[in-house]
Short mmCIF file of C-alpha atoms in Angstrom, two decimals:
data_model
loop_
_atom_site.label_atom_id
_atom_site.label_comp_id
_atom_site.label_asym_id
_atom_site.label_seq_id
_atom_site.Cartn_x
_atom_site.Cartn_y
_atom_site.Cartn_z
CA UNK B 13 42.87 -130.76 94.56
CA UNK B 14 42.87 -128.22 91.42
CA UNK B 15 41.62 -125.14 90.54
CA UNK B 16 38.06 -126.73 89.72
CA UNK B 17 37.25 -128.12 93.14
CA UNK B 18 38.57 -124.96 94.49
CA UNK B 19 35.98 -122.48 92.32
CA UNK B 20 33.17 -125.49 92.17
CA UNK B 21 33.75 -124.71 96.44
CA UNK B 22 32.71 -120.79 95.96
CA UNK B 23 29.99 -121.02 93.68
CA UNK B 24 28.47 -124.62 96.43
CA UNK B 25 28.77 -121.54 99.10
CA UNK B 26 26.83 -118.59 97.53
CA UNK B 27 24.44 -120.35 96.04
CA UNK B 28 24.24 -121.23 99.89
CA UNK B 29 22.17 -119.48 102.34
CA UNK B 30 25.47 -118.03 104.62
CA UNK B 31 25.23 -114.51 105.11
CA UNK B 32 28.01 -112.17 102.48
CA UNK B 33 29.13 -110.22 105.20
CA UNK B 34 30.84 -108.03 102.70
CA UNK B 35 30.76 -104.44 101.66
CA UNK B 36 27.38 -102.62 99.29
CA UNK B 37 29.09 -101.61 96.56
CA UNK B 38 26.56 -99.52 94.23
CA UNK B 39 27.81 -97.94 90.39
CA UNK B 40 26.82 -94.73 90.24
CA UNK B 41 27.05 -92.82 86.57
CA UNK B 42 26.22 -89.72 85.75
CA UNK B 43 24.52 -88.43 82.35
CA UNK B 44 23.57 -84.85 82.12
CA UNK B 45 24.15 -84.04 84.47
CA UNK B 46 21.43 -86.15 86.98
CA UNK B 47 23.84 -89.59 88.95
CA UNK B 48 22.04 -92.46 89.07
CA UNK B 49 22.07 -95.14 92.26
CA UNK B 50 21.85 -98.88 90.70
CA UNK B 51 20.88 -100.10 93.81
CA UNK B 52 22.18 -104.03 94.22
CA UNK B 53 19.86 -106.81 92.62
CA UNK B 54 18.40 -109.57 94.69
CA UNK B 55 19.00 -113.07 94.65
CA UNK B 56 16.08 -115.48 93.16
CA UNK B 57 17.02 -119.04 93.60
CA UNK B 58 16.79 -121.23 96.79
CA UNK B 59 19.80 -121.67 99.19
CA UNK B 60 20.94 -124.25 100.01
CA UNK B 61 20.24 -124.72 103.51
CA UNK B 62 23.55 -124.25 105.88
CA UNK B 63 22.76 -121.32 107.75
CA UNK B 64 21.44 -123.39 111.06
CA UNK B 65 24.55 -125.66 110.50
CA UNK B 66 28.20 -124.83 111.34
CA UNK B 67 29.89 -127.35 112.19
CA UNK B 68 28.72 -128.49 109.06
CA UNK B 69 29.63 -125.42 106.36
CA UNK B 70 33.43 -124.42 108.62
CA UNK B 71 33.84 -128.35 108.17
CA UNK B 72 33.82 -128.06 104.36
CA UNK B 73 34.89 -124.30 104.14
CA UNK B 74 37.49 -125.63 106.03
CA UNK B 75 37.58 -128.03 102.50
CA UNK B 76 37.75 -125.68 100.62
CA UNK B 77 40.04 -122.77 102.23
CA UNK B 78 43.20 -126.20 103.06
CA UNK B 79 42.77 -126.37 99.22
CA UNK B 80 43.43 -123.04 97.82
CA UNK B 81 46.38 -123.63 100.11
CA UNK B 82 47.62 -126.84 99.21
CA UNK B 83 47.34 -125.24 95.17
CA UNK B 84 48.88 -121.67 96.55
CA UNK B 85 52.18 -124.00 98.59
CA UNK B 86 52.34 -127.55 97.44
CA UNK B 87 55.83 -127.46 99.16
CA UNK B 88 53.46 -127.17 103.21
CA UNK B 89 51.15 -130.24 101.03
CA UNK B 90 52.54 -132.72 103.44
CA UNK B 91 52.48 -130.81 106.43
CA UNK B 92 50.11 -130.80 109.87
CA UNK B 93 47.48 -129.08 109.60
CA UNK B 94 48.86 -126.96 112.72
CA UNK B 95 52.41 -126.96 110.60
CA UNK B 96 50.56 -125.50 107.94
CA UNK B 97 49.10 -122.32 109.47
CA UNK B 98 52.79 -121.77 111.55
CA UNK B 99 54.23 -122.09 107.50
CA UNK B 100 52.05 -119.55 105.39
CA UNK B 101 54.33 -116.29 104.41
CA UNK B 102 53.91 -113.73 106.68
CA UNK B 103 55.24 -110.64 104.58
CA UNK B 104 52.23 -108.89 103.40
CA UNK B 105 49.47 -107.97 105.10
CA UNK B 106 47.60 -109.03 103.11
CA UNK B 107 49.27 -112.62 103.40
CA UNK B 108 48.94 -111.74 106.83
CA UNK B 109 45.61 -112.24 107.67
CA UNK B 110 44.90 -114.78 105.08
CA UNK B 111 47.26 -117.17 107.69
CA UNK B 112 45.71 -115.55 111.10
CA UNK B 113 42.39 -116.83 109.99
CA UNK B 114 43.33 -120.04 108.79
CA UNK B 115 44.48 -120.09 113.07
CA UNK B 116 40.95 -120.00 113.47
CA UNK B 117 39.37 -121.81 111.20
CA UNK B 118 41.74 -124.82 111.36
CA UNK B 119 40.78 -124.69 115.59
CA UNK B 120 37.06 -124.16 115.42
CA UNK B 121 37.23 -127.40 112.00
CA UNK B 122 39.42 -129.46 114.47
CA UNK B 123 36.35 -128.57 117.02
CA UNK B 124 34.25 -129.51 114.58
CA UNK B 125 35.79 -132.75 114.23
CA UNK B 126 37.19 -133.93 117.09
CA UNK B 127 34.99 -132.58 120.12
CA UNK B 128 31.99 -131.71 119.35
CA UNK B 129 31.03 -132.40 122.71
CA UNK B 130 33.18 -129.84 123.58
CA UNK B 131 31.18 -126.65 121.45
CA UNK B 132 28.85 -124.96 122.63
CA UNK B 133 27.22 -122.51 122.21
CA UNK B 134 24.96 -119.75 122.72
CA UNK B 135 23.46 -116.37 122.61
CA UNK B 136 24.86 -116.11 119.51
CA UNK B 137 28.70 -117.50 120.42
CA UNK B 138 30.42 -120.11 119.64
CA UNK B 139 32.61 -122.13 122.38
CA UNK B 140 35.73 -124.33 122.68
CA UNK B 141 38.67 -125.20 124.38
CA UNK B 142 40.19 -128.32 123.53
CA UNK B 143 40.40 -130.55 126.82
CA UNK B 144 42.04 -133.91 125.42
CA UNK B 145 45.32 -132.30 123.17
CA UNK B 146 48.86 -130.78 123.58
CA UNK B 147 47.83 -127.64 121.56
CA UNK B 148 45.19 -126.43 124.68
CA UNK B 149 43.21 -124.39 121.93
CA UNK B 150 40.36 -122.75 122.04
CA UNK B 151 37.83 -120.15 120.73
CA UNK B 152 35.16 -117.45 121.38
CA UNK B 153 33.70 -116.03 119.05
CA UNK B 154 30.82 -113.70 118.26
CA UNK B 155 28.22 -115.39 115.46
CA UNK B 156 29.40 -112.51 113.30
CA UNK B 157 32.61 -113.57 113.55
CA UNK B 158 31.97 -116.68 111.31
CA UNK B 159 30.23 -114.88 108.65
CA UNK B 160 32.34 -112.15 107.87
CA UNK B 161 35.33 -115.51 108.49
CA UNK B 162 33.43 -116.78 105.74
CA UNK B 163 33.17 -113.48 103.89
CA UNK B 164 36.81 -112.83 104.52
CA UNK B 165 37.74 -116.50 102.44
CA UNK B 166 35.13 -116.37 99.87
CA UNK B 167 36.39 -112.71 98.57
CA UNK B 168 40.15 -113.55 98.91
CA UNK B 169 40.41 -116.72 97.40
CA UNK B 170 38.20 -115.83 94.69
CA UNK B 171 39.64 -112.39 93.63
CA UNK B 172 35.62 -111.53 94.52
CA UNK B 173 35.58 -107.34 95.46
CA UNK B 174 32.45 -106.79 94.19
CA UNK B 175 33.42 -104.37 91.71
CA UNK B 176 36.60 -103.84 89.56
CA UNK B 177 39.58 -102.36 92.44
CA UNK B 178 43.25 -102.13 92.62
CA UNK B 179 45.43 -104.10 94.03
CA UNK B 180 45.48 -101.34 96.73
CA UNK B 181 41.56 -101.54 97.73
CA UNK B 182 41.83 -105.08 97.84
CA UNK B 183 44.81 -104.42 100.32
CA UNK B 184 42.71 -102.53 102.11
CA UNK B 185 39.60 -103.97 101.87
CA UNK B 186 41.27 -107.18 103.09
CA UNK B 187 42.96 -105.67 106.26
CA UNK B 188 39.13 -104.58 106.89
CA UNK B 189 38.08 -107.54 106.89
CA UNK B 190 39.71 -108.92 108.94
CA UNK B 191 40.22 -106.88 111.45
CA UNK B 192 35.75 -107.39 111.84
CA UNK B 193 37.09 -110.54 112.50
CA UNK B 194 39.25 -110.21 114.98
CA UNK B 195 36.79 -107.79 116.53
CA UNK B 196 34.42 -110.69 117.11
CA UNK B 197 36.97 -112.96 118.62
CA UNK B 198 37.38 -111.99 122.26
CA UNK B 199 39.26 -114.95 123.08
CA UNK B 200 41.60 -117.01 121.52
CA UNK B 201 44.86 -119.66 121.80
CA UNK B 202 47.23 -117.19 121.58
CA UNK B 203 46.57 -113.69 120.32
CA UNK B 204 45.95 -112.51 116.47
CA UNK B 205 48.26 -109.94 115.51
CA UNK B 206 47.67 -107.08 114.92
CA UNK B 207 47.28 -105.68 111.36
CA UNK B 208 46.26 -102.05 110.68
CA UNK B 209 45.07 -99.39 107.68
CA UNK B 210 47.19 -97.05 106.94
CA UNK B 211 45.62 -93.98 107.13
CA UNK B 212 43.51 -92.35 106.30
CA UNK B 213 42.24 -95.84 106.07
CA UNK B 214 42.98 -97.20 109.31
CA UNK B 215 38.88 -96.97 110.34
CA UNK B 216 37.31 -97.37 107.09
CA UNK B 217 33.28 -97.60 107.60
CA UNK B 218 32.22 -101.55 106.37
CA UNK B 219 29.12 -100.62 105.31
CA UNK B 220 28.19 -99.42 102.28
CA UNK B 221 30.95 -97.44 98.59
CA UNK B 222 29.54 -96.06 95.73
CA UNK B 223 31.55 -97.10 92.45
CA UNK B 224 31.03 -94.01 90.58
CA UNK B 225 31.85 -94.41 87.07
CA UNK B 226 32.12 -91.23 85.01
CA UNK B 227 32.40 -88.42 87.49
CA UNK B 228 32.94 -84.40 86.25
CA UNK B 229 37.44 -84.13 87.13
CA UNK B 230 39.38 -80.97 84.83
CA UNK B 231 43.52 -81.74 83.76
CA UNK B 232 45.32 -79.03 86.20
CA UNK B 233 48.75 -77.20 85.94
CA UNK B 234 51.07 -80.47 84.70
CA UNK B 235 50.21 -83.56 85.80
CA UNK B 236 47.07 -83.17 87.18
CA UNK B 237 43.74 -82.47 88.00
CA UNK B 238 40.53 -82.00 89.95
CA UNK B 239 37.85 -83.96 91.20
CA UNK B 240 34.91 -81.42 91.53
CA UNK B 241 31.54 -84.00 91.68
CA UNK B 242 30.31 -83.77 94.68
CA UNK B 243 30.63 -86.43 97.52
CA UNK B 244 27.49 -88.52 97.35
CA UNK B 245 25.98 -88.85 100.49
CA UNK B 246 28.60 -89.21 103.32
CA UNK B 247 29.42 -92.44 101.99
CA UNK B 248 32.53 -92.99 100.43
CA UNK B 249 32.97 -92.94 97.08
CA UNK B 250 35.81 -94.90 94.18
CA UNK B 251 35.92 -92.88 91.33
CA UNK B 252 36.41 -93.67 88.00
CA UNK B 253 39.69 -91.55 86.10
CA UNK B 254 40.67 -91.98 82.82
CA UNK B 255 43.25 -89.63 82.52
CA UNK B 256 45.78 -90.00 79.33
CA UNK B 257 45.21 -92.74 78.33
CA UNK B 258 45.50 -95.23 81.84
CA UNK B 259 42.82 -95.59 84.49
CA UNK B 260 42.46 -94.56 87.82
CA UNK B 261 39.75 -95.64 90.65
CA UNK B 262 40.42 -92.35 92.92
CA UNK B 263 38.95 -92.87 96.01
CA UNK B 264 37.25 -90.53 98.17
CA UNK B 265 39.39 -90.86 101.77
CA UNK B 266 42.68 -88.97 99.61
CA UNK B 267 40.41 -86.74 98.99
CA UNK B 268 39.79 -85.05 102.44
CA UNK B 269 43.06 -82.46 102.51
CA UNK B 270 42.99 -81.14 98.43
CA UNK B 271 40.22 -82.65 95.37
CA UNK B 272 43.75 -82.27 92.90
CA UNK B 273 45.29 -85.00 92.71
CA UNK B 274 49.16 -85.12 91.03
CA UNK B 275 49.56 -88.03 88.51
CA UNK B 276 52.42 -88.99 90.53
CA UNK B 277 49.56 -89.94 93.67
CA UNK B 278 47.37 -91.91 90.57
CA UNK B 279 48.82 -93.75 89.65
CA UNK B 280 49.63 -95.59 93.56
CA UNK B 281 45.73 -95.90 92.24
CA UNK B 282 46.13 -97.49 89.13
CA UNK B 283 44.16 -99.55 87.20
#
């Protein structure tokens, strides 16, 4: 499979009726002292009906994900799905999250393809237990977990996080999304890895973020600046700062102790 196939598959999913449970990101600009928050646009197309067909949607999703794995890791092409899952890289946090989510999706795919009669869907919970093979795979996953799983792969594979974010932002979002999936799986073949974000992002709210494109800030002594903009409601905000010919996207979470940011700290959030 090639990158064109992957792009077409992502487009296919985005035009379906499967829910996207990513964070709502609202752009913010300021002019003449007045802030403008831009609302998200509503889709006007008629979605492809996948929502009510879990077997079909999960099977197609696995086809996308496995094709991406083959493209990124050609050394794994000739391995079976289980061996691929075990051999996927696990060094970085984003790699570990992908590896675990691939393992979850592999079990769901096998259930859909080989053991439809063993799938039980009741009260928005999908459960499955392998009874014919040596793997003894099993899973219990709530409906929102399947939604989050789909969102995870579409965002990570498409490198689409809703705006221009730093690599650190993307890692934080990926880990937070992984934990939403993990929380929705009360039972699995094995214990899923415990992957956490560092503080102050450990309990990041998965709902809304503001993307402030031109906030007020002041240059301070030395290589530092102070963000003087007042927060928007109680939701976290990312402040786009143009400072010394570079752009930095500063998350409000790191401003709780002090609104003054040194250049050394800002470089960690450089675009």
